[in-house]
XYZ file of C-alpha atoms in Angstrom:
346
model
C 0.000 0.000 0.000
C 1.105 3.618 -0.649
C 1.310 5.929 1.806
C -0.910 9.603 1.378
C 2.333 11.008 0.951
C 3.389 8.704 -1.894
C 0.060 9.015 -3.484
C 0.150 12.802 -3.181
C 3.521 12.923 -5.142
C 2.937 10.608 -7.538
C -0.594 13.177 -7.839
C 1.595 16.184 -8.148
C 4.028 14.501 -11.321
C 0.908 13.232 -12.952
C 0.182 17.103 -13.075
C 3.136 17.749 -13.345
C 3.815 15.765 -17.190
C 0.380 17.010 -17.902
C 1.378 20.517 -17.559
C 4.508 20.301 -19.023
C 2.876 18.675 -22.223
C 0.716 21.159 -22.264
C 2.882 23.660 -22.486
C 5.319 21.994 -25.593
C 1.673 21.393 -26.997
C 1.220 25.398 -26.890
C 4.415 26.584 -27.754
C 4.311 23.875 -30.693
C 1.058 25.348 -31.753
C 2.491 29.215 -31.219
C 5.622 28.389 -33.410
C 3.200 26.828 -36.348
C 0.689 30.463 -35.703
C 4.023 32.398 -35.966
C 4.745 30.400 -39.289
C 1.358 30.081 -41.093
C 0.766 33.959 -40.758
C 4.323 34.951 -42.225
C 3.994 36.694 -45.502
C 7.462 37.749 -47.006
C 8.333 40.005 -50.202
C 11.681 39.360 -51.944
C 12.695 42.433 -53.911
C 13.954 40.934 -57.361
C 17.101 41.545 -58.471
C 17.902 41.332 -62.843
C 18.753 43.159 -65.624
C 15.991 43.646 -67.463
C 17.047 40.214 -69.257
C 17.618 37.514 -66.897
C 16.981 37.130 -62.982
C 20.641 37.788 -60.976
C 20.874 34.245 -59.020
C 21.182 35.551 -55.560
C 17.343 36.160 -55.529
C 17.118 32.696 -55.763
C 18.641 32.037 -52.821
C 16.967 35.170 -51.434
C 13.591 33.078 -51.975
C 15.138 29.729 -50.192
C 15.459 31.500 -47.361
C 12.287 33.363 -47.735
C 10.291 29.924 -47.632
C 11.822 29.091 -44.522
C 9.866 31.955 -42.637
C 6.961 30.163 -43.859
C 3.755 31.942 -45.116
C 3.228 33.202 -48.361
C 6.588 34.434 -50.531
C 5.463 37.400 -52.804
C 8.425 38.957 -55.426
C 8.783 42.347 -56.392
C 9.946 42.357 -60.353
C 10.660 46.152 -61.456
C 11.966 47.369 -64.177
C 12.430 49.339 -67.902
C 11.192 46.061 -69.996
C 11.316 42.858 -66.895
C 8.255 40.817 -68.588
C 10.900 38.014 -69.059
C 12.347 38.076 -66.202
C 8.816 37.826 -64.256
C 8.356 35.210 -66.220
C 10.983 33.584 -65.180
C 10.720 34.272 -61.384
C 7.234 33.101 -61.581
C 8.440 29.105 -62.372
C 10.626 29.097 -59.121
C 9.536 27.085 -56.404
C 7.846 28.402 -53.659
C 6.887 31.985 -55.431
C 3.442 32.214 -54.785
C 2.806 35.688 -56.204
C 4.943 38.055 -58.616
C 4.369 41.742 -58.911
C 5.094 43.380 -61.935
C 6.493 47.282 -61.854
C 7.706 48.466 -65.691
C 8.252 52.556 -65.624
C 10.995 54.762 -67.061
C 11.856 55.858 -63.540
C 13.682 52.594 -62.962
C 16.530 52.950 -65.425
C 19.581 51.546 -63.228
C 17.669 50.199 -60.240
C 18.606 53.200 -58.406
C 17.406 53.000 -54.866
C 16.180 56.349 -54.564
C 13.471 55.316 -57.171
C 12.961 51.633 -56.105
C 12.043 52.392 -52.150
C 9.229 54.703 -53.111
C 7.995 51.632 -54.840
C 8.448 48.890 -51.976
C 7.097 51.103 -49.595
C 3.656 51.355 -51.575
C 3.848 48.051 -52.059
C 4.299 47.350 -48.317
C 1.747 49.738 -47.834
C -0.813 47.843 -50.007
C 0.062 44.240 -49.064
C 1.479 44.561 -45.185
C 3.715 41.669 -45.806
C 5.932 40.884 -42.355
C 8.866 40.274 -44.196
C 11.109 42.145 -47.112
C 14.144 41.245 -48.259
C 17.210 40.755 -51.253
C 20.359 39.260 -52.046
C 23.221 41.014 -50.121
C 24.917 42.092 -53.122
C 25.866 45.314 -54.196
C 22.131 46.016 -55.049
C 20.314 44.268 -52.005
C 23.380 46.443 -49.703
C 22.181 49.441 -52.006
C 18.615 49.185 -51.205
C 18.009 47.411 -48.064
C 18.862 49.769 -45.591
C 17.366 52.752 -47.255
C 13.911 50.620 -47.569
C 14.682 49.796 -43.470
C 15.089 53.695 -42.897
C 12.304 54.909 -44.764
C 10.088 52.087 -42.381
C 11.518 52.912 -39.152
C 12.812 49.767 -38.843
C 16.194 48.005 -38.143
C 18.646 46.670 -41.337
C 19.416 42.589 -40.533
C 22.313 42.284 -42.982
C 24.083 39.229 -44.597
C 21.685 36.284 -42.762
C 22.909 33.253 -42.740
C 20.803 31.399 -40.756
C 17.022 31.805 -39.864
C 16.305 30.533 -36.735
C 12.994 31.596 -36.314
C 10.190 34.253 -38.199
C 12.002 37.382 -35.511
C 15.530 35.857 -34.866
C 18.254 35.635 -37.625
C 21.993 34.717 -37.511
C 24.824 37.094 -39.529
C 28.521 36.792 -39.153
C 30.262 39.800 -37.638
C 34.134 40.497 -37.291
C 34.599 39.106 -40.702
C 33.193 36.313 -40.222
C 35.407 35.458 -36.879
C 31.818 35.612 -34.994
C 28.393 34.953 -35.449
C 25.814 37.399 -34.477
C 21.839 36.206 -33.043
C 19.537 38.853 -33.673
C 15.976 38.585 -32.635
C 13.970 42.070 -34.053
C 10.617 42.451 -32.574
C 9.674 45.345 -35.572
C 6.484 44.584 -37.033
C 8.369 43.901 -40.109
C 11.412 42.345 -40.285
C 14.102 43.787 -43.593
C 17.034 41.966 -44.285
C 19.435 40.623 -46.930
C 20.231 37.371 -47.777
C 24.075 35.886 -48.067
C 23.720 33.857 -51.066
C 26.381 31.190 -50.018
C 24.442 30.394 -47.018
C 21.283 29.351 -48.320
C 20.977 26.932 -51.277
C 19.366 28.223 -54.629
C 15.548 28.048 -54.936
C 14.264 24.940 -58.143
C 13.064 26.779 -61.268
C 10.964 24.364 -62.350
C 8.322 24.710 -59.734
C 4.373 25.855 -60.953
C 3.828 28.894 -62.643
C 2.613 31.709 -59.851
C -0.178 34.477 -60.111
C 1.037 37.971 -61.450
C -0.358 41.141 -60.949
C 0.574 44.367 -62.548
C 0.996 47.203 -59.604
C 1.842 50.654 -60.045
C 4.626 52.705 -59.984
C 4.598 55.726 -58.113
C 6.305 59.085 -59.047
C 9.571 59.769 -59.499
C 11.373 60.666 -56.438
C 13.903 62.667 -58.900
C 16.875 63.016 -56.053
C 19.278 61.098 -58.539
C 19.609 60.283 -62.097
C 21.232 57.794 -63.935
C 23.788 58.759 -66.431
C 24.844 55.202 -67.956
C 27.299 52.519 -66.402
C 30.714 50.570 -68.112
C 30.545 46.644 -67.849
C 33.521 44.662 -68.512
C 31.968 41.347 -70.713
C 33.545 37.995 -70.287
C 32.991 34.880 -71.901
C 33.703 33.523 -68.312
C 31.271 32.313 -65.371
C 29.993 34.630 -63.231
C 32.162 35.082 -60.268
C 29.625 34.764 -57.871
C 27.733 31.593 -59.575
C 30.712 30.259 -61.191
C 30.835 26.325 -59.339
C 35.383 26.701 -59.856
C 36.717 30.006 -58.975
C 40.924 30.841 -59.516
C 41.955 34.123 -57.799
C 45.216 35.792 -57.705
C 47.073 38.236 -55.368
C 49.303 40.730 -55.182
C 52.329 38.045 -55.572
C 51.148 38.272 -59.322
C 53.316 41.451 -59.482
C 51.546 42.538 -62.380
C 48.244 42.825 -63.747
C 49.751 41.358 -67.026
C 50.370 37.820 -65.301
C 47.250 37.002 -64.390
C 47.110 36.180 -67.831
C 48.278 33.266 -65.825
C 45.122 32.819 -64.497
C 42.659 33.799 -67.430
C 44.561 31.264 -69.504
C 44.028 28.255 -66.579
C 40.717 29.325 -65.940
C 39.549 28.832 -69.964
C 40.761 25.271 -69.291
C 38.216 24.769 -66.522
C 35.546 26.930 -67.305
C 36.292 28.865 -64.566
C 35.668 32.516 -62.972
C 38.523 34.945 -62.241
C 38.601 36.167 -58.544
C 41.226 38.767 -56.908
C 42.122 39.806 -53.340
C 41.831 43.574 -52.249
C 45.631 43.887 -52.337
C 45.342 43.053 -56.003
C 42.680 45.872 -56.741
C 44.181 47.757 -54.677
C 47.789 48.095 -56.666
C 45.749 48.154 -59.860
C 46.010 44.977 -61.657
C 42.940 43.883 -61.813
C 39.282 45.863 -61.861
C 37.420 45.927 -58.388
C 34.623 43.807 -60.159
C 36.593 40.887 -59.514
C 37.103 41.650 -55.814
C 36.474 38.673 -53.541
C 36.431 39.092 -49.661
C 34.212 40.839 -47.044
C 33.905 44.200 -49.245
C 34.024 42.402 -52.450
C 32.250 39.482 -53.412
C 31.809 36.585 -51.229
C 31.568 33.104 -53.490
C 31.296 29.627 -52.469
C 32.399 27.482 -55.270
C 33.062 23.735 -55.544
C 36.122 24.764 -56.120
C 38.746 27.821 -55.012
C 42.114 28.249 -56.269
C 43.933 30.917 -54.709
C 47.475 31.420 -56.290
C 49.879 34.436 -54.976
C 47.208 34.969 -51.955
C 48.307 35.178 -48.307
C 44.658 35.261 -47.002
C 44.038 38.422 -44.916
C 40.918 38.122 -42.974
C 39.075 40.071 -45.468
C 39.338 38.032 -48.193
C 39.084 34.818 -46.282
C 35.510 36.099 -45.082
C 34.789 36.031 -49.435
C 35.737 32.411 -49.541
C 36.027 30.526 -47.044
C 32.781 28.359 -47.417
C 33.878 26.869 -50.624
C 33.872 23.595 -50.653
C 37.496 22.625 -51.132
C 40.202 25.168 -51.270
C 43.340 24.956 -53.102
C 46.072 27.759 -52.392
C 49.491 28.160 -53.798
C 52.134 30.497 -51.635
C 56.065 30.732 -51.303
C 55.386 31.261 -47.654
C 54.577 29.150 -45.597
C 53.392 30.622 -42.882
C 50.648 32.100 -44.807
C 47.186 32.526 -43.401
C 45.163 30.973 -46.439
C 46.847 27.517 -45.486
C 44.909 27.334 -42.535
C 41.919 27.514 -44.534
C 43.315 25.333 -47.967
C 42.378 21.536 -47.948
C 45.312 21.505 -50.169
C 48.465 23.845 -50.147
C 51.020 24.038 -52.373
C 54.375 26.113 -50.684
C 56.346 27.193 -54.077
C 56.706 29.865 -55.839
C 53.999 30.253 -58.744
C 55.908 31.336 -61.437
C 58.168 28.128 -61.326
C 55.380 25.752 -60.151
C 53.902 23.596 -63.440
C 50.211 22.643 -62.604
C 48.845 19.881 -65.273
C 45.310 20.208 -66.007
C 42.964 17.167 -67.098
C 39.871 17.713 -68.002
């Protein structure tokens, strides 16, 4: 026989469980609320021709807020490229903007836009690729809502609570915003690109509003390259300033034919002038994740390991050996690179 005082404690953890599934019952049932009512609009990035690939990792991690994923397609002449966006998986709306105004995609014209949109649609999420036009628009579009910038996510933990890397990557940042909406951009190597061959979504035309008229675009020079895209490209080769010379990395342009690969650089390299700042990889440059990353002539500051460092296998190639890339390189080479001979097989 059990005593009253067993039988009152065995009472109390029978509540006890009870409770305590109650509770994971309700917090279970809060997370799915949180998720079902999440409505996020990712501001398309293209050139009038073809969709830029970050936005479709931009829409990855858009789906993983749950809730509806809306995207914003504006442009000069963008009815391909809504087209396009409108296959990828998980889109289930695509607004169409097609005025003048947007000639260059120059922020000062596009917020006025998202912000009407916003306005219109009260979606609890906005956000782009963290490229050079997400980091363009983002924080203005933030600004102009009253709201905080989340920059460069690389990790959604929940609908209000995002991960970014800070100190070049040497840290990793939690940020939980409680703004009613939530802006942010999207580091494309993070997150993994959104199918294209999903159903074709709804469009709907919206309109533009007027010309803010605080900037104007003049024209813009683009170097053209039969080459991958740097920041798409699946083999990347990148050179440093122990090139000495912006005339050897025909070094690396003639290697990187052989492979179909894209042509990367380290500041240092900009920096002396061998090489344009398009090619730039590293935390104020472009940041790339490649199958594969070949870094001749680099030493590996911090800020360009932050560009690279999540490719999949790294290959450097350095006289010194004490070099910081090797701590990085699942392969390292210690010679110096114009002596080195490197066979290629296809």
């Amino acid at each position: 026989m059990w005593s009253p005082v067993a039988q009152w404690l065995e009472h109390l953890l029978c509540k006890r469980d009870t409770w305590v599934q109650f509770q994971a019952g309700r917090n279970l049932g809060q997370v799915s609320y949180l998720h079902r009512f999440q409505s996020t609009l990712v501001i398309v990035e293209h050139n009038n021709e073809k969709l830029t690939p970050v936005t479709l990792n931009a829409i990855t991690a858009a789906k993983q807020l749950g809730g509806e994923v809306t995207c914003l397609v504006a442009g000069t002449d963008c009815a391909k490229v809504a087209e396009e966006i409108s296959k990828v998986q998980g889109v289930k709306k695509v607004l169409i903007a097609q005025n003048d105004i947007f000639k260059g995609f120059l922020p000062e014209e596009l917020t006025p836009l998202v912000l009407a949109t916003q306005q219109q649609f009260k979606f609890t999420h906005i956000c782009a690729g963290a490229s050079a036009f997400g980091k363009n628009l983002v924080p203005r579009v933030a600004a102009k809502l009253d709201v905080a910038a989340i920059s460069d996510i690389i990790e959604i933990k929940a609908p209000d609570t995002f991960v970014r890397p800070i100190y070049a990557g040497n840290a990793l940042c939690t940020v939980k915003s409680s703004d009613e909406v939530k802006v942010f951009s999207v580091r494309s190597t993070a997150f993994e690109a959104a199918p294209t061959n999903g159903e074709t979504a709804s469009s709907e035309q919206v309109s533009s509003p007027p010309g803010a008229g605080l900037s104007e675009w003049l024209g813009q020079s683009l170097s053209k390259s039969d080459r991958p895209e740097l920041t798409s490209a699946k083999t990347v080769i990148s050179g440093g300033r122990g090139l000495k010379s912006g005339d050897n990395f025909k070094l690396l342009y003639d290697l990187a034919d052989k492979m179909n690969a894209a042509v990367g650089a380290s500041r240092a390299a900009v920096d002396a002038g061998f090489v344009p700042n398009d090619m730039q990889v590293g935390q104020t440059g472009k940041i790339v994740a490649p199958d594969l990353y070949i870094a001749v002539g680099i030493s590996g500051a911090i800020q360009h390991l932050a560009g690279m460092k999540d490719s999949k296998t790294i290959v450097a190639i350095n006289k010194d050996p004490e070099a910081p890339i090797f701590q990085v390189a699942d392969y390292g080479l210690v010679a110096d690179l114009f002596k080195v001979r490197v066979s290629c097989k296809r």
